[in-house]
Each structure stands twice: as C-alpha cells, then as structure tokens.
Coordinates of C-alpha atoms and ligand atoms in Angstrom, one line a residue:
M1 CA -14.0 14.0 14.8
A2 CA -11.5 12.1 12.6
A3 CA -14.1 11.8 9.8
R4 CA -14.4 15.6 9.6
T5 CA -10.7 16.0 8.8
I6 CA -10.9 13.6 5.9
S7 CA -14.1 14.4 4.2
R8 CA -12.7 15.4 0.8
C9 CA -10.1 13.9 -1.5
F10 CA -8.5 15.9 -4.3
V11 CA -6.9 14.3 -7.3
V12 CA -3.9 16.1 -8.7
S13 CA -2.8 15.7 -12.3
T14 CA 0.7 14.5 -13.1
R15 CA 1.9 17.9 -14.5
S16 CA 5.4 18.6 -13.4
Y17 CA 6.0 20.9 -10.5
S18 CA 9.4 22.7 -10.4
S19 CA 11.2 21.2 -7.5
K20 CA 12.7 23.8 -5.1
A21 CA 15.8 22.8 -3.2
D22 CA 14.6 19.3 -2.4
K23 CA 17.4 17.2 -4.0
N24 CA 18.8 15.1 -1.1
V25 CA 16.5 12.2 -0.2
A26 CA 17.0 9.7 2.6
F27 CA 15.1 6.5 1.8
L28 CA 14.2 4.0 4.6
G29 CA 13.1 0.5 3.8
L30 CA 14.5 -0.9 0.5
G31 CA 12.3 -4.0 0.2
N32 CA 9.9 -5.1 -2.5
M33 CA 8.3 -1.7 -2.9
G34 CA 11.0 0.6 -1.6
G35 CA 13.8 -0.8 -3.7
Y36 CA 12.0 0.2 -6.9
M37 CA 10.7 3.5 -5.5
A38 CA 14.2 4.6 -4.5
A39 CA 15.5 3.6 -7.9
N40 CA 12.9 5.7 -9.6
L41 CA 13.9 8.7 -7.5
V42 CA 17.5 8.2 -8.7
K43 CA 16.3 8.1 -12.3
K44 CA 14.6 11.5 -11.8
G45 CA 17.9 13.1 -10.6
F46 CA 17.5 13.0 -6.8
N47 CA 20.5 12.1 -4.7
V48 CA 19.3 9.1 -2.7
R49 CA 20.9 7.7 0.4
G50 CA 19.2 4.5 1.7
Y51 CA 19.0 2.6 5.0
D52 CA 17.7 -0.9 5.5
P53 CA 18.9 -3.5 8.1
S54 CA 19.0 -6.1 5.3
K55 CA 22.4 -6.1 3.6
D56 CA 20.9 -7.8 0.6
A57 CA 18.4 -5.0 0.2
L58 CA 21.2 -2.4 0.5
S59 CA 23.4 -4.0 -2.1
A60 CA 20.5 -4.4 -4.6
A61 CA 19.7 -0.7 -4.2
A62 CA 23.3 0.2 -4.7
K63 CA 23.2 -1.3 -8.2
N64 CA 20.4 1.3 -8.9
G65 CA 22.5 4.2 -7.7
V66 CA 21.3 4.4 -4.1
S67 CA 24.2 5.1 -1.7
G68 CA 24.0 3.1 1.5
A69 CA 24.0 4.3 5.1
T70 CA 24.6 2.2 8.3
S71 CA 21.8 3.7 10.4
I72 CA 18.7 5.9 10.2
A73 CA 20.6 8.8 11.8
A74 CA 23.4 8.5 9.1
A75 CA 20.8 8.2 6.3
V76 CA 18.9 11.4 7.3
D77 CA 21.9 13.5 8.0
G78 CA 21.7 16.5 5.6
A79 CA 18.5 15.2 3.9
D80 CA 15.9 17.6 2.5
V81 CA 13.4 14.9 2.3
V82 CA 12.9 11.5 4.0
V83 CA 10.8 8.8 2.3
S84 CA 10.0 5.5 4.1
I85 CA 8.1 2.4 3.3
L86 CA 8.3 0.0 6.2
P87 CA 6.5 -3.2 7.4
S88 CA 4.4 -2.3 10.5
N89 CA 3.1 0.2 13.0
K90 CA 5.9 -0.5 15.5
V91 CA 8.7 -0.3 12.9
V92 CA 7.4 3.0 11.6
L93 CA 6.9 4.5 15.1
D94 CA 10.4 3.4 16.2
A95 CA 12.0 4.6 12.9
Y96 CA 10.5 8.1 13.4
L97 CA 10.2 8.7 17.1
G98 CA 12.8 6.3 18.6
Q99 CA 16.0 7.5 20.3
D100 CA 18.0 6.9 17.1
G101 CA 15.0 7.8 14.9
V102 CA 14.3 10.3 12.1
V103 CA 12.8 13.2 14.0
K104 CA 15.8 13.4 16.4
H105 CA 18.4 13.5 13.6
V106 CA 16.9 15.1 10.5
P107 CA 17.7 18.8 9.7
K108 CA 15.0 21.3 10.6
G109 CA 12.8 22.3 7.6
S110 CA 12.9 18.9 6.0
L111 CA 9.9 17.0 4.7
L112 CA 9.1 13.5 6.0
I113 CA 6.9 11.2 3.7
D114 CA 5.8 7.8 5.1
S115 CA 4.4 5.5 2.5
S116 CA 4.0 2.4 4.7
T117 CA 0.5 1.0 5.3
V118 CA -0.2 1.5 9.0
D119 CA -3.0 2.4 11.4
P120 CA -4.1 6.1 11.0
N121 CA -3.1 6.6 14.6
V122 CA 0.6 6.1 13.7
P123 CA 0.8 9.3 11.5
K124 CA -1.4 11.1 14.0
Q125 CA 1.3 10.3 16.7
I126 CA 4.2 11.3 14.5
F127 CA 2.7 14.5 13.0
P128 CA 2.6 16.7 16.2
V129 CA 6.1 15.6 17.4
A130 CA 7.6 16.3 13.9
T131 CA 5.8 19.7 13.8
E132 CA 7.1 20.6 17.2
S133 CA 10.6 19.7 16.0
G134 CA 10.3 22.0 13.0
V135 CA 9.9 19.3 10.3
A136 CA 6.9 18.5 8.1
F137 CA 5.3 15.1 8.0
I138 CA 2.8 13.5 5.7
D139 CA 1.3 10.0 5.5
A140 CA 1.4 8.8 1.8
P141 CA 0.4 5.2 1.5
V142 CA 0.4 3.7 -2.0
S143 CA -1.8 1.5 -4.2
G144 CA -0.5 -0.4 -7.2
G145 CA 1.7 -3.1 -5.8
V146 CA 5.2 -4.1 -6.7
M147 CA 4.5 -3.6 -10.5
G148 CA 3.3 -0.1 -9.8
A149 CA 6.5 0.6 -7.7
Q150 CA 8.6 -0.7 -10.6
N151 CA 6.9 1.2 -13.3
A152 CA 6.4 4.4 -11.3
T153 CA 2.6 4.1 -11.7
L154 CA 1.7 4.1 -8.0
A155 CA -1.3 6.0 -6.6
F156 CA -0.4 8.0 -3.5
M157 CA -3.1 8.9 -0.9
V158 CA -1.8 11.7 1.2
G159 CA -2.8 13.0 4.7
G160 CA -1.3 16.1 6.1
N161 CA -1.0 19.9 5.4
K162 CA -1.8 20.9 1.8
D163 CA 1.4 22.9 1.6
D164 CA 3.4 19.9 2.5
F165 CA 1.5 17.8 0.0
D166 CA 2.3 20.4 -2.7
R167 CA 6.0 20.3 -1.7
S168 CA 6.0 16.4 -1.9
L169 CA 4.8 16.3 -5.5
P170 CA 8.1 16.3 -7.3
M171 CA 9.1 13.2 -5.3
L172 CA 5.7 11.6 -5.5
Q173 CA 5.6 12.2 -9.3
A174 CA 9.0 10.5 -9.7
M175 CA 7.5 7.3 -8.0
G176 CA 3.9 7.3 -9.1
A177 CA 1.2 8.5 -11.6
K178 CA -1.7 9.6 -9.3
H179 CA -1.6 11.7 -6.2
F180 CA -4.5 12.5 -3.9
H181 CA -4.6 15.0 -1.0
C182 CA -7.2 13.3 1.2
G183 CA -7.2 15.6 4.2
G184 CA -5.4 16.1 7.5
S185 CA -2.8 13.8 9.1
G186 CA -3.9 10.1 8.9
A187 CA -6.4 10.7 6.1
G188 CA -4.1 9.0 3.5
Q189 CA -4.2 5.8 5.7
V190 CA -8.0 6.0 6.1
A191 CA -8.3 6.2 2.3
K192 CA -5.9 3.3 1.7
L193 CA -7.5 1.0 4.3
S194 CA -11.0 1.7 2.9
N195 CA -9.8 0.9 -0.6
N196 CA -8.1 -2.3 0.4
M197 CA -11.0 -3.5 2.5
L198 CA -13.3 -3.0 -0.5
M199 CA -10.8 -4.8 -2.8
G200 CA -10.7 -7.7 -0.3
I201 CA -14.5 -7.9 -0.2
T202 CA -15.1 -7.7 -3.9
G203 CA -12.3 -10.2 -4.5
M204 CA -13.9 -12.7 -2.1
A205 CA -17.4 -12.0 -3.6
T206 CA -16.1 -12.6 -7.1
A207 CA -14.5 -15.8 -6.1
E208 CA -17.7 -17.0 -4.4
C209 CA -20.0 -16.2 -7.4
M210 CA -17.6 -17.6 -10.1
N211 CA -17.2 -20.8 -8.1
M212 CA -21.0 -21.2 -7.7
G213 CA -21.8 -20.6 -11.4
I214 CA -19.0 -22.9 -12.6
K215 CA -20.2 -25.6 -10.2
M216 CA -23.7 -25.2 -11.6
G217 CA -22.2 -26.0 -15.1
L218 CA -21.7 -22.6 -16.7
D219 CA -18.8 -22.1 -19.0
P220 CA -16.4 -19.9 -16.9
K221 CA -15.7 -17.7 -19.9
V222 CA -19.4 -17.1 -20.5
L223 CA -20.1 -16.4 -16.9
L224 CA -17.2 -13.8 -16.7
D225 CA -18.5 -12.2 -19.9
V226 CA -21.9 -11.9 -18.4
L227 CA -20.6 -10.3 -15.1
N228 CA -18.3 -7.9 -17.0
N229 CA -21.3 -6.7 -19.1
S230 CA -23.8 -6.6 -16.2
S231 CA -24.4 -4.8 -12.9
A232 CA -21.8 -7.0 -11.0
R233 CA -18.9 -5.7 -13.0
S234 CA -15.9 -4.6 -10.9
W235 CA -12.1 -4.4 -10.9
S236 CA -12.1 -8.0 -9.6
T237 CA -14.1 -9.3 -12.6
E238 CA -12.4 -7.1 -15.2
V239 CA -8.8 -7.1 -14.2
Y240 CA -8.3 -9.6 -11.4
C241 CA -10.5 -12.6 -12.1
P242 CA -9.6 -15.3 -9.5
V243 CA -10.3 -18.1 -11.9
P244 CA -7.1 -19.2 -13.7
G245 CA -6.9 -18.7 -17.5
L246 CA -9.7 -16.2 -18.0
V247 CA -7.7 -12.9 -17.7
P248 CA -4.2 -13.7 -18.9
T249 CA -2.6 -10.8 -16.9
A250 CA -4.3 -11.7 -13.6
P251 CA -2.1 -13.4 -10.9
S252 CA -4.6 -16.4 -11.0
S253 CA -3.2 -17.1 -14.5
R254 CA 0.3 -17.4 -13.2
D255 CA -0.3 -19.7 -10.3
Y256 CA -1.3 -16.8 -8.1
D257 CA 2.3 -15.4 -8.0
G258 CA 3.5 -11.9 -8.4
G259 CA 0.3 -10.1 -7.2
F260 CA -0.8 -8.7 -3.8
K261 CA 0.2 -11.3 -1.2
N262 CA -2.6 -12.8 0.9
E263 CA -0.6 -12.0 4.0
L264 CA -0.6 -8.3 3.1
M265 CA -4.4 -8.5 2.5
V266 CA -4.8 -9.9 6.0
K267 CA -2.6 -7.2 7.4
D268 CA -4.7 -4.4 5.8
L269 CA -8.0 -6.0 6.8
E270 CA -6.8 -6.3 10.4
L271 CA -5.8 -2.6 10.3
A272 CA -9.2 -1.7 8.8
S273 CA -11.0 -3.8 11.4
S274 CA -9.2 -2.1 14.2
M275 CA -9.9 1.4 12.7
A276 CA -13.6 0.5 12.4
L277 CA -13.7 -0.8 16.0
G278 CA -12.3 2.5 17.2
I279 CA -15.3 4.4 15.8
R280 CA -17.8 1.5 16.2
S281 CA -18.5 1.5 12.5
P282 CA -20.1 -1.8 11.5
I283 CA -18.1 -3.8 8.9
P284 CA -19.8 -7.2 8.7
L285 CA -18.4 -7.9 5.2
G286 CA -15.0 -6.7 6.1
A287 CA -15.0 -9.0 9.2
V288 CA -16.0 -12.1 7.1
A289 CA -13.3 -11.2 4.5
T290 CA -10.7 -10.9 7.3
Q291 CA -11.6 -14.4 8.6
L292 CA -11.6 -16.0 5.1
Y293 CA -8.2 -14.6 4.1
R294 CA -6.8 -15.6 7.5
I295 CA -7.9 -19.2 6.8
V296 CA -6.0 -19.0 3.4
Q297 CA -3.0 -17.9 5.4
S298 CA -3.3 -20.6 8.0
R299 CA -3.4 -23.2 5.3
G300 CA 0.0 -22.1 4.1
Y301 CA -0.9 -19.8 1.2
G302 CA 0.0 -16.4 2.7
Q303 CA 2.6 -15.8 0.0
K304 CA 0.1 -16.4 -2.9
D305 CA -2.0 -13.5 -4.3
F306 CA -5.1 -12.9 -2.3
S307 CA -7.3 -14.1 -5.2
F308 CA -6.1 -17.6 -4.2
I309 CA -9.3 -17.6 -2.0
Y310 CA -11.1 -19.0 -5.1
Q311 CA -9.1 -22.2 -4.8
L312 CA -10.2 -22.5 -1.2
L313 CA -13.9 -22.2 -2.1
K314 CA -13.5 -24.5 -5.0
E315 CA -11.9 -27.1 -2.7
E316 CA -14.8 -26.8 -0.3
A317 CA -17.4 -27.3 -3.1
T318 CA -15.6 -30.3 -4.4
K319 CA -15.8 -32.0 -0.9
K320 CA -19.7 -32.5 -1.3
Ligands
LIG1 P1 9.2 -5.7 2.4 O1 9.2 -6.6 3.6 O2 9.6 -6.3 1.1 O3 10.1 -4.5 2.7 C1 10.2 -3.8 3.9 C2 11.7 -3.4 4.1 O4 11.8 -2.6 5.3 C3 12.6 -4.7 4.3 O5 13.6 -4.7 3.4 C4 13.1 -4.5 5.8 O6 14.4 -5.0 6.0 C5 13.1 -3.0 5.9 N1 13.1 -2.5 7.3 C6 12.6 -3.1 8.4 N2 12.9 -2.3 9.5 C7 13.5 -1.2 9.0 C8 14.0 0.0 9.6 N3 13.9 0.2 10.9 N4 14.6 0.9 8.8 C9 14.7 0.7 7.5 N5 14.3 -0.4 6.9 C10 13.7 -1.3 7.6 O7 7.7 -5.1 2.3 P2 7.0 -4.3 1.1 O8 6.2 -5.3 0.3 O9 8.0 -3.5 0.4 O10 6.0 -3.4 1.9 C11 6.4 -2.3 2.6 C12 5.1 -1.5 3.0 O11 4.4 -1.2 1.9 C13 4.2 -2.3 4.0 O12 3.6 -1.4 4.9 C14 3.1 -2.8 3.0 O13 1.9 -3.0 3.7 C15 3.0 -1.6 2.0 N6 2.5 -2.0 0.7 C16 3.0 -3.1 0.0 C17 2.5 -3.5 -1.2 C18 3.0 -4.7 -2.0 O14 2.4 -5.1 -3.0 N7 4.1 -5.3 -1.6 C19 1.5 -2.7 -1.8 C20 1.1 -1.5 -1.2 C21 1.6 -1.2 0.1

C-alpha cells in the first residue's frame, strides 16, 4: 500500500515563489544542520524564533539573528510555519504530539515541516493528528550534509499534500537548492532512506575494490582513473573516494573529518533495515553494510566520515 503512495518523484526548479503571509518561522533543533538552516531563513528575511534544549545551540543561533524561546510551546506561539530538524524518532514524536508539543500549541492554519531523518511511520503518525487539528504537515528530510546546510544547497525530499509542498517552497528555497515532491506522507523519508542505503552500499563497495586493487600492486591513482572512466563509476568513486589523497575535497583527504559521520550512516541504515523488514523487502547488501559500519562504530570511529570503512578493510588486509 505504502509503495503506491510514493511511486512518483517530481523535481521542482529553484525559481522563486512569491511567499504569501508565511513570515514567522519557529525553528526546532539548532544543531549541526539546524543552526545553519535557521540562519539561512533569517538571511532571506524570515522572522525566526528557535528552540533547542542546548543553551550553547541557542546562543550560537542568536548570533545569526535567531531569537530564542524557552520551550516548544513558546517557540510556536504565533508561528505561520514550524521547521524542525531533530535527532530521532522519539524526539520528533514527542516534539510534535507530546503534551507540550507543536500540534497542541501552534496556531490553526500553520504549516509544519519536519526535516529530521526518521522512520516513515513517524510522519504517518503525525500527519493525521495535525490534519485533524487544522494544521498542515510535511516530511522534508534533507541530503547534502552540514556543508549543504551552511551553503543553502540542500536537497529536500518531501512527503505530504502537493498544496502543502507548494506552500513550503519559499522556506525550502531559502535553505536548499533542490526540492522534490515524492508523494504522500512518509514518502520523503522513504526516498531519503533509499538514497542513503545506496550511498552506504556504494561507499562500502568502493572501499573494498580500491583496497583489493591497491593490495594487488596497482597505483591507487591509476585504479581510480580506470573506475571513473569505466562502468563502475559512481558518486563514491568520483566525489567521495575513501582512499586519502586521491580526491582533495573528499573527507578521506582530511583524516575523514567534516563529512557524513559513520554514526549517522549506521542510524540511517538501521532505519532503512527496519523499513525493509516491515514490507519483507530483501536487502542483503544493505544488511551487510549495516553490520560493517556498526563494526567501524564499535571500534571507536563513529565520529569519522563513513568512508573510514576503507581503513578498516585495509587493516584487515595488512594482517595477512
Ligand atoms: P545534532 O545533534 O547536531 O542537532 C540536533 C539538535 O536537536 C541538538 O542541538 C539538540 O539539542 C536538539 N534537540 C534535541 N531535542 C530537542 C527538542 N525536543 N526540541 C528542540 N531541539 C531539540 O544533529 P544534526 O547533525 O543537526 O542532525 C539532525 C537531523 O538531521 C538528524 O535526524 C540527522 O539524521 C539528520 N541529518 C543530518 C545530516 C548531517 O550531516 N549532520 C545530514 C542529513 C540529515
């Protein structure tokens, strides 16, 4: 059933939409991603009031023009739009549906945009309650990482009603460069988890093949050149090579720092695995990827970029 609601994705160009009356934005979760996203909304002329339990996050956001609130209820009071980007399923459900949450306190007619990465069942639980309360809700997870958040180049994958997607565009365009309407509620999360599972699998496969070829004596640069000009070419080989020093802008070339943390890859693969289990879709490669990135994490490298997996494989090969 779920698959039917998400069968088509539409990409929308970045042309400007005239914003209607949506000027007052409540922003929940001013962390690595949210801090920059809220700042970009301020730059585009929105009045942004933020809430985060971390005082440090609130004071960093204040320097970028985000006014602070002491609770979710205070942040959403009088808001036209709520944007959130929060850590987990539970935090998102509590923030929206809890006793002191968004749905109970936000004005009727407002639009709620959740950009957290969560199980598709989370938006599917919030959507009917929000609709019943007279507010619109869309799931709008993002791709592009902290750099994308900083430079307003994120890609948004949206699930929910098309009218609500259209209404969200002025805000999404202030924070990102690409915006896809993927289908009904939860469809954005399905697209996001599918993308990240494939990214995890191709990253792992690239690390494995580069390691094998190098151990067999090939010049790493020559091997990468071959892959990038042959049928194995991918984002992992072109942009995100896991071998240090071959792609200067890849996290591997700066000691695997400042990329997409291994612990976030594990989180997304676990969400994808649970989604696949729910519909009994076989994901043999996704399952192997989940286990391998978990091992990286258990060895203490969860904060490193997920391409660190290359170092793990290299170490195993060296043991022989
Ligand atoms: P983060 O931990 O840096 O930020 C999360 C923030 O939420 C923290 O500041 C925390 O204090 C705050 N928070 C916790 N509970 C809250 C509540 N009830 N109300 C308001 N704020 C609350 O995490 P992040 O890296 O910014 O990631 C946020 C989300 O974005 C996650 O779902 C993650 O999977 C997703 N994401 C992250 C990246 C990335 O590269 N970091 C990329 C794409 C998607």
